[in-house]
PDB file of C-alpha atoms and ligand atoms in Angstrom:
ATOM      1  CA  UNK A  12      -0.495   0.251   0.510  1.00 98.00           C
ATOM      2  CA  UNK A  13       1.424   3.168  -1.194  1.00 98.00           C
ATOM      3  CA  UNK A  14       0.519   6.682  -1.095  1.00 98.00           C
ATOM      4  CA  UNK A  15       0.947   8.042  -4.932  1.00 98.00           C
ATOM      5  CA  UNK A  16       2.196  11.993  -4.795  1.00 98.00           C
ATOM      6  CA  UNK A  17       1.603  12.703  -8.300  1.00 98.00           C
ATOM      7  CA  UNK A  18       2.127  15.549 -11.265  1.00 98.00           C
ATOM      8  CA  UNK A  19       1.494  15.881 -14.842  1.00 97.00           C
ATOM      9  CA  UNK A  20       4.287  17.297 -16.225  1.00 97.00           C
ATOM     10  CA  UNK A  21       4.966  18.169 -20.714  1.00 97.00           C
ATOM     11  CA  UNK A  22       7.503  16.053 -20.093  1.00 96.00           C
ATOM     12  CA  UNK A  23       9.564  12.943 -18.272  1.00 96.00           C
ATOM     13  CA  UNK A  24      12.781  15.096 -17.199  1.00 95.00           C
ATOM     14  CA  UNK A  25      16.750  13.387 -17.585  1.00 94.00           C
ATOM     15  CA  UNK A  26      18.914  13.711 -15.026  1.00 95.00           C
ATOM     16  CA  UNK A  27      19.550  17.478 -13.252  1.00 96.00           C
ATOM     17  CA  UNK A  28      16.667  18.765 -15.737  1.00 96.00           C
ATOM     18  CA  UNK A  29      13.910  20.897 -14.326  1.00 96.00           C
ATOM     19  CA  UNK A  30      10.228  20.829 -15.071  1.00 96.00           C
ATOM     20  CA  UNK A  31       7.053  22.786 -14.558  1.00 97.00           C
ATOM     21  CA  UNK A  32       4.078  20.668 -13.769  1.00 97.00           C
ATOM     22  CA  UNK A  33       0.499  20.988 -12.400  1.00 97.00           C
ATOM     23  CA  UNK A  34      -2.123  18.639 -11.771  1.00 96.00           C
ATOM     24  CA  UNK A  35      -0.438  17.502  -8.430  1.00 98.00           C
ATOM     25  CA  UNK A  36      -2.751  14.915  -6.823  1.00 97.00           C
ATOM     26  CA  UNK A  37      -1.989  12.574  -3.649  1.00 98.00           C
ATOM     27  CA  UNK A  38      -3.602   8.998  -4.752  1.00 98.00           C
ATOM     28  CA  UNK A  39      -4.105   5.360  -3.142  1.00 98.00           C
ATOM     29  CA  UNK A  40      -1.419   3.039  -4.657  1.00 98.00           C
ATOM     30  CA  UNK A  41       0.832   0.599  -4.086  1.00 98.00           C
ATOM     31  CA  UNK A  42       1.144  -2.601  -6.557  1.00 98.00           C
ATOM     32  CA  UNK A  43      -0.622  -5.199  -3.917  1.00 98.00           C
ATOM     33  CA  UNK A  44      -3.194  -1.985  -3.045  1.00 98.00           C
ATOM     34  CA  UNK A  45      -4.552  -1.145  -6.843  1.00 98.00           C
ATOM     35  CA  UNK A  46      -4.500  -5.066  -7.480  1.00 98.00           C
ATOM     36  CA  UNK A  47      -7.223  -6.009  -4.736  1.00 98.00           C
ATOM     37  CA  UNK A  48      -9.054  -2.951  -5.789  1.00 98.00           C
ATOM     38  CA  UNK A  49      -9.250  -4.051  -9.089  1.00 98.00           C
ATOM     39  CA  UNK A  50      -9.701  -7.735  -7.694  1.00 98.00           C
ATOM     40  CA  UNK A  51     -12.670  -6.079  -5.612  1.00 98.00           C
ATOM     41  CA  UNK A  52     -14.446  -3.622  -9.225  1.00 98.00           C
ATOM     42  CA  UNK A  53     -14.588  -6.997 -11.337  1.00 98.00           C
ATOM     43  CA  UNK A  54     -16.017  -9.321  -9.074  1.00 96.00           C
ATOM     44  CA  UNK A  55     -13.875 -10.949  -6.949  1.00 95.00           C
ATOM     45  CA  UNK A  56     -13.263 -11.042  -3.288  1.00 93.00           C
ATOM     46  CA  UNK A  57     -10.348 -10.035  -2.392  1.00 97.00           C
ATOM     47  CA  UNK A  58      -8.757  -9.460   0.510  1.00 98.00           C
ATOM     48  CA  UNK A  59      -5.660  -7.564   1.079  1.00 98.00           C
ATOM     49  CA  UNK A  60      -2.302  -8.453   3.187  1.00 98.00           C
ATOM     50  CA  UNK A  61      -0.267  -5.997   3.568  1.00 98.00           C
ATOM     51  CA  UNK A  62       1.136  -2.746   6.215  1.00 98.00           C
ATOM     52  CA  UNK A  63       1.637   0.166   6.348  1.00 98.00           C
ATOM     53  CA  UNK A  64       2.994   3.174   8.966  1.00 98.00           C
ATOM     54  CA  UNK A  65       1.721   5.275  11.846  1.00 97.00           C
ATOM     55  CA  UNK A  66       1.164   7.978  10.161  1.00 96.00           C
ATOM     56  CA  UNK A  67      -1.644   9.837   8.469  1.00 96.00           C
ATOM     57  CA  UNK A  68      -1.082   7.984   4.829  1.00 98.00           C
ATOM     58  CA  UNK A  69      -2.572   5.084   6.134  1.00 98.00           C
ATOM     59  CA  UNK A  70      -6.018   6.601   7.630  1.00 97.00           C
ATOM     60  CA  UNK A  71      -5.876   8.033   4.273  1.00 97.00           C
ATOM     61  CA  UNK A  72      -4.732   4.877   2.357  1.00 98.00           C
ATOM     62  CA  UNK A  73      -7.128   2.075   4.863  1.00 98.00           C
ATOM     63  CA  UNK A  74     -10.365   4.149   4.402  1.00 98.00           C
ATOM     64  CA  UNK A  75     -10.080   4.075   0.895  1.00 98.00           C
ATOM     65  CA  UNK A  76      -9.431   0.252   0.886  1.00 98.00           C
ATOM     66  CA  UNK A  77     -12.412   0.316   2.992  1.00 97.00           C
ATOM     67  CA  UNK A  78     -14.633   1.770   0.242  1.00 97.00           C
ATOM     68  CA  UNK A  79     -13.586  -0.160  -2.258  1.00 98.00           C
ATOM     69  CA  UNK A  80     -15.225  -3.194  -0.566  1.00 98.00           C
ATOM     70  CA  UNK A  81     -11.401  -4.932  -0.404  1.00 98.00           C
ATOM     71  CA  UNK A  82     -11.620  -6.447   2.733  1.00 97.00           C
ATOM     72  CA  UNK A  83      -8.806  -4.809   5.195  1.00 97.00           C
ATOM     73  CA  UNK A  84      -8.821  -6.194   8.048  1.00 97.00           C
ATOM     74  CA  UNK A  85      -5.123  -8.189   7.204  1.00 98.00           C
ATOM     75  CA  UNK A  86      -3.794  -4.150   6.792  1.00 98.00           C
ATOM     76  CA  UNK A  87      -1.340  -3.770   9.976  1.00 98.00           C
ATOM     77  CA  UNK A  88       0.372  -0.821  11.259  1.00 98.00           C
ATOM     78  CA  UNK A  89       4.381  -0.092  12.399  1.00 98.00           C
ATOM     79  CA  UNK A  90       5.677   2.639  14.148  1.00 97.00           C
ATOM     80  CA  UNK A  91       9.447   1.384  12.629  1.00 97.00           C
ATOM     81  CA  UNK A  92       8.495   3.042   8.732  1.00 98.00           C
ATOM     82  CA  UNK A  93       6.287   5.287   7.222  1.00 98.00           C
ATOM     83  CA  UNK A  94       3.961   4.528   4.687  1.00 98.00           C
ATOM     84  CA  UNK A  95       5.277   3.426   1.409  1.00 98.00           C
ATOM     85  CA  UNK A  96       4.586   6.132  -0.652  1.00 98.00           C
ATOM     86  CA  UNK A  97       5.723   6.458  -4.749  1.00 98.00           C
ATOM     87  CA  UNK A  98       6.981   9.462  -6.305  1.00 98.00           C
ATOM     88  CA  UNK A  99       5.324   9.491  -9.812  1.00 98.00           C
ATOM     89  CA  UNK A 100       5.646  12.029 -13.227  1.00 97.00           C
ATOM     90  CA  UNK A 101       2.913  11.185 -15.339  1.00 96.00           C
ATOM     91  CA  UNK A 102       3.624  12.688 -19.212  1.00 97.00           C
ATOM     92  CA  UNK A 103       1.004  14.463 -20.669  1.00 96.00           C
ATOM     93  CA  UNK A 104       0.241  13.060 -24.647  1.00 94.00           C
ATOM     94  CA  UNK A 105       1.465  10.018 -23.760  1.00 95.00           C
ATOM     95  CA  UNK A 106       0.581   8.905 -20.508  1.00 93.00           C
ATOM     96  CA  UNK A 107       3.843   7.250 -19.840  1.00 94.00           C
ATOM     97  CA  UNK A 108       5.013   7.746 -16.035  1.00 94.00           C
ATOM     98  CA  UNK A 109       8.585   7.515 -13.786  1.00 96.00           C
ATOM     99  CA  UNK A 110       7.794   6.342 -10.439  1.00 96.00           C
ATOM    100  CA  UNK A 111      10.297   5.835  -7.849  1.00 97.00           C
ATOM    101  CA  UNK A 112       9.246   3.941  -4.886  1.00 96.00           C
ATOM    102  CA  UNK A 113       9.798   3.697  -1.174  1.00 97.00           C
ATOM    103  CA  UNK A 114       7.996   0.890   0.047  1.00 97.00           C
ATOM    104  CA  UNK A 115       8.756   1.796   4.222  1.00 98.00           C
ATOM    105  CA  UNK A 116       6.462  -0.061   5.977  1.00 98.00           C
ATOM    106  CA  UNK A 117       5.479  -2.998   3.048  1.00 98.00           C
ATOM    107  CA  UNK A 118       9.285  -4.261   3.880  1.00 98.00           C
ATOM    108  CA  UNK A 119       8.223  -4.674   7.117  1.00 98.00           C
ATOM    109  CA  UNK A 120       6.451  -7.494   6.595  1.00 98.00           C
ATOM    110  CA  UNK A 121       7.658 -10.865   7.748  1.00 98.00           C
ATOM    111  CA  UNK A 122       6.927 -14.220   6.848  1.00 98.00           C
ATOM    112  CA  UNK A 123       5.496 -15.145   9.952  1.00 98.00           C
ATOM    113  CA  UNK A 124       2.601 -12.321   9.081  1.00 98.00           C
ATOM    114  CA  UNK A 125       1.513 -14.989   6.718  1.00 98.00           C
ATOM    115  CA  UNK A 126       0.067 -16.373   9.533  1.00 98.00           C
ATOM    116  CA  UNK A 127      -3.347 -14.514   9.601  1.00 98.00           C
ATOM    117  CA  UNK A 128      -3.727 -15.926   6.046  1.00 97.00           C
ATOM    118  CA  UNK A 129      -4.252 -19.463   6.947  1.00 96.00           C
ATOM    119  CA  UNK A 130      -8.600 -19.267   6.953  1.00 96.00           C
ATOM    120  CA  UNK A 131      -8.816 -17.264   3.256  1.00 96.00           C
ATOM    121  CA  UNK A 132      -7.055 -20.122   1.673  1.00 96.00           C
ATOM    122  CA  UNK A 133      -9.789 -22.748   2.039  1.00 94.00           C
ATOM    123  CA  UNK A 134     -12.270 -20.756  -1.098  1.00 89.00           C
ATOM    124  CA  UNK A 135      -9.616 -18.565  -2.444  1.00 96.00           C
ATOM    125  CA  UNK A 136      -8.862 -19.493  -5.937  1.00 96.00           C
ATOM    126  CA  UNK A 137      -5.816 -17.267  -6.667  1.00 97.00           C
ATOM    127  CA  UNK A 138      -3.286 -15.406  -4.381  1.00 98.00           C
ATOM    128  CA  UNK A 139      -1.096 -12.504  -5.804  1.00 98.00           C
ATOM    129  CA  UNK A 140       1.908 -11.700  -4.605  1.00 98.00           C
ATOM    130  CA  UNK A 141       3.756  -8.616  -5.883  1.00 98.00           C
ATOM    131  CA  UNK A 142       7.562  -7.227  -4.915  1.00 98.00           C
ATOM    132  CA  UNK A 143       6.578  -4.019  -3.230  1.00 98.00           C
ATOM    133  CA  UNK A 144       7.326  -6.758   0.454  1.00 98.00           C
ATOM    134  CA  UNK A 145      10.625  -8.496   1.388  1.00 98.00           C
ATOM    135  CA  UNK A 146      10.866 -11.320  -1.848  1.00 98.00           C
ATOM    136  CA  UNK A 147      11.117 -14.288   1.540  1.00 98.00           C
ATOM    137  CA  UNK A 148       7.542 -13.802   2.003  1.00 98.00           C
ATOM    138  CA  UNK A 149       6.806 -13.564  -1.670  1.00 98.00           C
ATOM    139  CA  UNK A 150       8.252 -16.769  -1.605  1.00 98.00           C
ATOM    140  CA  UNK A 151       7.070 -18.324   1.573  1.00 98.00           C
ATOM    141  CA  UNK A 152       3.462 -16.925   0.584  1.00 98.00           C
ATOM    142  CA  UNK A 153       3.148 -18.572  -2.377  1.00 98.00           C
ATOM    143  CA  UNK A 154       4.889 -21.855  -0.812  1.00 98.00           C
ATOM    144  CA  UNK A 155       1.972 -22.023   0.869  1.00 98.00           C
ATOM    145  CA  UNK A 156      -1.254 -20.816  -1.134  1.00 98.00           C
ATOM    146  CA  UNK A 157      -0.140 -23.574  -3.488  1.00 97.00           C
ATOM    147  CA  UNK A 158      -0.049 -26.358  -0.834  1.00 97.00           C
ATOM    148  CA  UNK A 159      -3.883 -25.247  -0.440  1.00 97.00           C
ATOM    149  CA  UNK A 160      -4.657 -25.691  -3.857  1.00 97.00           C
ATOM    150  CA  UNK A 161      -4.623 -21.715  -4.610  1.00 97.00           C
ATOM    151  CA  UNK A 162      -3.275 -20.729  -7.916  1.00 97.00           C
ATOM    152  CA  UNK A 163      -0.331 -18.520  -7.163  1.00 98.00           C
ATOM    153  CA  UNK A 164       0.299 -14.943  -9.787  1.00 98.00           C
ATOM    154  CA  UNK A 165       3.566 -13.064  -9.387  1.00 98.00           C
ATOM    155  CA  UNK A 166       3.239  -9.176 -10.670  1.00 98.00           C
ATOM    156  CA  UNK A 167       6.759  -9.009 -11.300  1.00 97.00           C
ATOM    157  CA  UNK A 168       7.130  -5.124 -10.154  1.00 94.00           C
ATOM    158  CA  UNK A 169       9.109  -3.410  -9.171  1.00 94.00           C
ATOM    159  CA  UNK A 170      12.280  -5.096 -10.838  1.00 93.00           C
ATOM    160  CA  UNK A 171      14.238  -6.797  -8.024  1.00 94.00           C
ATOM    161  CA  UNK A 172      16.583  -9.009  -9.776  1.00 92.00           C
ATOM    162  CA  UNK A 173      14.873 -12.197  -8.392  1.00 96.00           C
ATOM    163  CA  UNK A 174      16.062 -15.418  -9.695  1.00 96.00           C
ATOM    164  CA  UNK A 175      14.999 -18.481 -11.194  1.00 97.00           C
ATOM    165  CA  UNK A 176      14.257 -20.736  -7.731  1.00 97.00           C
ATOM    166  CA  UNK A 177      11.969 -18.279  -6.402  1.00 98.00           C
ATOM    167  CA  UNK A 178       9.669 -17.021 -10.018  1.00 98.00           C
ATOM    168  CA  UNK A 179       9.562 -21.266  -9.853  1.00 98.00           C
ATOM    169  CA  UNK A 180       7.320 -21.209  -6.929  1.00 96.00           C
ATOM    170  CA  UNK A 181       4.290 -19.041  -9.110  1.00 98.00           C
ATOM    171  CA  UNK A 182       1.881 -20.845 -11.333  1.00 98.00           C
ATOM    172  CA  UNK A 183       1.673 -17.284 -13.425  1.00 98.00           C
ATOM    173  CA  UNK A 184       4.990 -14.958 -13.425  1.00 98.00           C
ATOM    174  CA  UNK A 185       3.644 -11.626 -15.240  1.00 98.00           C
ATOM    175  CA  UNK A 186       6.252  -8.952 -15.684  1.00 98.00           C
ATOM    176  CA  UNK A 187       6.174  -6.053 -17.724  1.00 97.00           C
ATOM    177  CA  UNK A 188       9.119  -5.875 -20.923  1.00 96.00           C
ATOM    178  CA  UNK A 189      11.417  -4.256 -17.763  1.00 96.00           C
ATOM    179  CA  UNK A 190      10.787  -6.575 -16.020  1.00 97.00           C
ATOM    180  CA  UNK A 191      11.976  -9.047 -17.684  1.00 98.00           C
ATOM    181  CA  UNK A 192      14.210  -7.815 -18.845  1.00 97.00           C
ATOM    182  CA  UNK A 193      15.569  -7.656 -15.625  1.00 96.00           C
ATOM    183  CA  UNK A 194      14.736 -10.854 -14.923  1.00 97.00           C
ATOM    184  CA  UNK A 195      16.539 -12.498 -18.136  1.00 97.00           C
ATOM    185  CA  UNK A 196      18.862 -10.290 -18.642  1.00 97.00           C
ATOM    186  CA  UNK A 197      18.106 -10.029 -22.001  1.00 97.00           C
ATOM    187  CA  UNK A 198      17.054  -7.296 -23.896  1.00 97.00           C
ATOM    188  CA  UNK A 199      13.184  -7.121 -24.118  1.00 97.00           C
ATOM    189  CA  UNK A 200      11.761  -4.314 -26.679  1.00 96.00           C
ATOM    190  CA  UNK A 201       9.190  -5.900 -28.869  1.00 97.00           C
ATOM    191  CA  UNK A 202       7.050  -8.989 -29.493  1.00 97.00           C
ATOM    192  CA  UNK A 203       9.648 -11.293 -30.955  1.00 97.00           C
ATOM    193  CA  UNK A 204      12.469 -10.151 -28.470  1.00 98.00           C
ATOM    194  CA  UNK A 205      10.161 -10.950 -25.061  1.00 98.00           C
ATOM    195  CA  UNK A 206       8.929 -13.957 -26.481  1.00 98.00           C
ATOM    196  CA  UNK A 207      12.155 -15.026 -26.929  1.00 98.00           C
ATOM    197  CA  UNK A 208      12.838 -13.977 -22.747  1.00 98.00           C
ATOM    198  CA  UNK A 209       9.771 -15.652 -21.681  1.00 98.00           C
ATOM    199  CA  UNK A 210      10.362 -19.251 -23.314  1.00 98.00           C
ATOM    200  CA  UNK A 211      14.292 -19.630 -21.671  1.00 98.00           C
ATOM    201  CA  UNK A 212      11.286 -19.048 -18.562  1.00 98.00           C
ATOM    202  CA  UNK A 213       9.779 -21.089 -19.198  1.00 98.00           C
ATOM    203  CA  UNK A 214      12.206 -24.009 -20.201  1.00 98.00           C
ATOM    204  CA  UNK A 215      14.164 -23.218 -17.197  1.00 98.00           C
ATOM    205  CA  UNK A 216      10.209 -24.531 -14.791  1.00 98.00           C
ATOM    206  CA  UNK A 217       8.183 -21.617 -15.019  1.00 98.00           C
ATOM    207  CA  UNK A 218       5.049 -23.313 -16.298  1.00 98.00           C
ATOM    208  CA  UNK A 219       3.682 -19.902 -17.608  1.00 98.00           C
ATOM    209  CA  UNK A 220       4.294 -16.954 -18.686  1.00 98.00           C
ATOM    210  CA  UNK A 221       2.537 -13.399 -19.053  1.00 98.00           C
ATOM    211  CA  UNK A 222       4.281 -10.612 -20.247  1.00 98.00           C
ATOM    212  CA  UNK A 223       2.463  -7.248 -20.109  1.00 98.00           C
ATOM    213  CA  UNK A 224       3.932  -5.211 -23.867  1.00 97.00           C
ATOM    214  CA  UNK A 225       1.679  -1.708 -22.887  1.00 94.00           C
ATOM    215  CA  UNK A 226       0.723  -0.283 -26.306  1.00 93.00           C
ATOM    216  CA  UNK A 227       2.254  -3.870 -28.068  1.00 96.00           C
ATOM    217  CA  UNK A 228      -1.022  -6.250 -25.901  1.00 96.00           C
ATOM    218  CA  UNK A 229       0.474  -8.613 -24.175  1.00 97.00           C
ATOM    219  CA  UNK A 230       2.508 -12.009 -24.280  1.00 98.00           C
ATOM    220  CA  UNK A 231       1.317 -15.390 -23.436  1.00 98.00           C
ATOM    221  CA  UNK A 232       3.777 -18.614 -22.833  1.00 98.00           C
ATOM    222  CA  UNK A 233       3.550 -21.684 -22.027  1.00 98.00           C
ATOM    223  CA  UNK A 234       5.028 -25.189 -22.330  1.00 98.00           C
ATOM    224  CA  UNK A 235       1.845 -25.801 -25.203  1.00 97.00           C
ATOM    225  CA  UNK A 236       3.210 -22.593 -27.319  1.00 97.00           C
ATOM    226  CA  UNK A 237       3.008 -19.025 -27.359  1.00 98.00           C
ATOM    227  CA  UNK A 238      -0.368 -16.553 -28.308  1.00 98.00           C
ATOM    228  CA  UNK A 239       0.221 -13.050 -29.145  1.00 97.00           C
ATOM    229  CA  UNK A 240      -2.987 -10.404 -28.198  1.00 96.00           C
ATOM    230  CA  UNK A 241      -3.103  -7.076 -29.490  1.00 95.00           C
ATOM    231  CA  UNK A 242      -4.038  -4.306 -27.111  1.00 93.00           C
ATOM    232  CA  UNK A 243      -7.182  -2.022 -27.166  1.00 95.00           C
ATOM    233  CA  UNK A 244      -8.046   1.375 -28.872  1.00 96.00           C
ATOM    234  CA  UNK A 245      -8.206   3.877 -26.187  1.00 97.00           C
ATOM    235  CA  UNK A 246      -6.915   7.414 -25.287  1.00 96.00           C
ATOM    236  CA  UNK A 247      -4.384   7.196 -23.219  1.00 96.00           C
ATOM    237  CA  UNK A 248      -4.547   9.176 -20.261  1.00 96.00           C
ATOM    238  CA  UNK A 249      -2.195   8.218 -17.430  1.00 96.00           C
ATOM    239  CA  UNK A 250      -0.803   4.170 -17.711  1.00 96.00           C
ATOM    240  CA  UNK A 251      -0.238   4.133 -13.956  1.00 97.00           C
ATOM    241  CA  UNK A 252      -1.317   0.224 -12.287  1.00 98.00           C
ATOM    242  CA  UNK A 253      -2.788  -0.939 -15.958  1.00 98.00           C
ATOM    243  CA  UNK A 254       0.175  -3.504 -15.227  1.00 98.00           C
ATOM    244  CA  UNK A 255      -2.453  -3.451 -11.683  1.00 98.00           C
ATOM    245  CA  UNK A 256      -5.567  -3.766 -13.024  1.00 98.00           C
ATOM    246  CA  UNK A 257      -4.684  -6.414 -16.041  1.00 98.00           C
ATOM    247  CA  UNK A 258      -2.543  -8.652 -12.778  1.00 98.00           C
ATOM    248  CA  UNK A 259      -6.041  -8.389 -11.209  1.00 98.00           C
ATOM    249  CA  UNK A 260      -8.286  -9.161 -14.446  1.00 98.00           C
ATOM    250  CA  UNK A 261      -5.636 -12.308 -15.175  1.00 98.00           C
ATOM    251  CA  UNK A 262      -6.870 -13.526 -11.895  1.00 98.00           C
ATOM    252  CA  UNK A 263     -10.445 -12.566 -11.998  1.00 98.00           C
ATOM    253  CA  UNK A 264     -10.890 -14.896 -15.393  1.00 97.00           C
ATOM    254  CA  UNK A 265      -8.806 -17.446 -14.151  1.00 97.00           C
ATOM    255  CA  UNK A 266     -10.745 -17.517 -10.905  1.00 96.00           C
ATOM    256  CA  UNK A 267     -13.766 -18.239 -13.029  1.00 96.00           C
ATOM    257  CA  UNK A 268     -12.106 -20.904 -14.386  1.00 96.00           C
ATOM    258  CA  UNK A 269     -12.131 -19.449 -18.027  1.00 96.00           C
ATOM    259  CA  UNK A 270      -9.002 -20.449 -20.242  1.00 95.00           C
ATOM    260  CA  UNK A 271      -5.633 -19.023 -19.960  1.00 96.00           C
ATOM    261  CA  UNK A 272      -6.487 -17.362 -23.398  1.00 95.00           C
ATOM    262  CA  UNK A 273      -9.378 -16.044 -22.041  1.00 95.00           C
ATOM    263  CA  UNK A 274      -8.691 -15.005 -18.994  1.00 97.00           C
ATOM    264  CA  UNK A 275      -5.241 -12.987 -20.580  1.00 97.00           C
ATOM    265  CA  UNK A 276      -7.614 -10.896 -23.166  1.00 96.00           C
ATOM    266  CA  UNK A 277     -10.204  -9.522 -20.433  1.00 97.00           C
ATOM    267  CA  UNK A 278      -6.994  -8.444 -18.374  1.00 97.00           C
ATOM    268  CA  UNK A 279      -5.781  -7.058 -22.101  1.00 97.00           C
ATOM    269  CA  UNK A 280      -9.070  -4.957 -21.776  1.00 97.00           C
ATOM    270  CA  UNK A 281      -8.552  -4.170 -18.063  1.00 98.00           C
ATOM    271  CA  UNK A 282      -5.622  -2.823 -18.339  1.00 98.00           C
ATOM    272  CA  UNK A 283      -6.081  -0.618 -21.189  1.00 97.00           C
ATOM    273  CA  UNK A 284      -9.470   0.242 -18.984  1.00 98.00           C
ATOM    274  CA  UNK A 285      -6.954   1.179 -16.652  1.00 98.00           C
ATOM    275  CA  UNK A 286      -5.064   3.670 -18.734  1.00 97.00           C
ATOM    276  CA  UNK A 287      -8.028   5.983 -19.494  1.00 97.00           C
ATOM    277  CA  UNK A 288      -8.214   7.401 -16.120  1.00 97.00           C
ATOM    278  CA  UNK A 289      -5.973   9.783 -14.423  1.00 97.00           C
ATOM    279  CA  UNK A 290      -4.440   7.764 -10.427  1.00 97.00           C
ATOM    280  CA  UNK A 291      -3.604   4.072  -9.744  1.00 98.00           C
ATOM    281  CA  UNK A 292      -6.524   3.499  -7.806  1.00 98.00           C
ATOM    282  CA  UNK A 293      -8.634   6.027  -8.915  1.00 98.00           C
ATOM    283  CA  UNK A 294      -8.389   4.083 -12.242  1.00 98.00           C
ATOM    284  CA  UNK A 295      -9.025   0.768 -11.740  1.00 98.00           C
ATOM    285  CA  UNK A 296     -11.570  -0.722 -13.631  1.00 98.00           C
ATOM    286  CA  UNK A 297     -15.023  -1.991 -13.019  1.00 98.00           C
ATOM    287  CA  UNK A 298     -16.736  -5.313 -15.049  1.00 98.00           C
ATOM    288  CA  UNK A 299     -18.850  -2.641 -16.897  1.00 98.00           C
ATOM    289  CA  UNK A 300     -16.032  -1.628 -18.688  1.00 97.00           C
ATOM    290  CA  UNK A 301     -14.101  -3.704 -19.027  1.00 98.00           C
ATOM    291  CA  UNK A 302     -17.148  -5.995 -21.014  1.00 97.00           C
ATOM    292  CA  UNK A 303     -18.389  -3.037 -22.735  1.00 97.00           C
ATOM    293  CA  UNK A 304     -14.303  -3.186 -24.266  1.00 96.00           C
ATOM    294  CA  UNK A 305     -14.641  -6.301 -25.015  1.00 96.00           C
ATOM    295  CA  UNK A 306     -18.127  -6.346 -26.661  1.00 96.00           C
ATOM    296  CA  UNK A 307     -16.939  -2.680 -28.715  1.00 97.00           C
ATOM    297  CA  UNK A 308     -13.879  -3.946 -30.204  1.00 95.00           C
ATOM    298  CA  UNK A 309     -13.880  -7.689 -29.312  1.00 91.00           C
ATOM    299  CA  UNK A 310     -10.790  -9.970 -28.354  1.00 85.00           C
ATOM    300  CA  UNK A 311      -7.871 -11.838 -30.760  1.00 85.00           C
ATOM    301  CA  UNK A 312      -5.224 -14.362 -29.375  1.00 89.00           C
ATOM    302  CA  UNK A 313      -3.220 -15.225 -32.130  1.00 93.00           C
ATOM    303  CA  UNK A 314      -0.741 -17.633 -31.760  1.00 94.00           C
ATOM    304  CA  UNK A 315       2.921 -17.077 -32.170  1.00 94.00           C
TER     305      UNK A 315
HETATM  306  O1  RIB B   7       2.075  -0.438 -10.478  1.00 60.71           O
HETATM  307  C1  RIB B   7       1.575   0.885 -10.082  1.00 60.71           C
HETATM  308  C2  RIB B   7       2.194   1.905  -8.411  1.00 60.71           C
HETATM  309  O2  RIB B   7       3.244   1.187  -8.609  1.00 60.71           O
HETATM  310  C3  RIB B   7       1.828   2.959  -8.294  1.00 60.71           C
HETATM  311  O3  RIB B   7       0.237   2.572  -7.261  1.00 60.71           O
HETATM  312  C4  RIB B   7       2.764   3.083  -6.939  1.00 60.71           C
HETATM  313  O4  RIB B   7       2.352   2.919  -5.508  1.00 60.71           O
HETATM  314  C5  RIB B   7       3.593   2.001  -7.612  1.00 60.71           C
HETATM  315  O5  RIB B   7       3.819   1.196  -5.980  1.00 60.71           O
END
């Protein structure tokens, strides 16, 4: 759970550059919280295990989570670190962003905190993990969820240099292009290079890789083959958290029993809907928006 401090800028500043921006806002964010809110809006119930600081930001974020309908009773507080904060610059015109995140209190979560999830495995379809918490907590959380028959999905952001044994703990690993480069050490610039890098992970024992490619759509790679799903035609306002909507869409689709290819198409539509609205949690789409996109533009999933 992070407080996002967002400014619009005519361009993303380079090192040492000073740019005059506008439209400062504080919005609820953080990859886990965004995904929980998106899952809830897409029709899945969601419970979030997270930690915030003992500060004003924590009250704001917890209130937003609750008003979105997410079960927030496992959000705990610490006096050791401040609530996570992300400094975000959104480029006007393209909606591209840069983010610097200090996960703060999120990083004080420990493996022992996972005990609180025990009562939720029964009836849960998916467990989503992100890398704004200690990696050992994500790894052990995935081990426990998998043992309980829950599908484990890793949103591999932000880049943390994770290794193959870690990635094999998840049924589905979903990086964006940069994160896939970070994981594999390969230059990922387009569908072909993403496919090669993702195939490498699958051949090393990661069951399913779903790559978020922004305007180029997404890529599904399993032991059975590779499929490309093109992006939807939408007005891009802010790409922040589009990947979170995507991951929640994937979990929702799989949880409802969709085939992998169908779930990736649904996820693609959720990500596309998210880029049309400014801010992380404010942009997490409702089910009807996602369905409207699918109904109006159709979905295509092409084997590579
Ligand atoms: O994925 C988007 C999120 O990344 C933002 O909400 C920000 O908090 C960062 O963690």
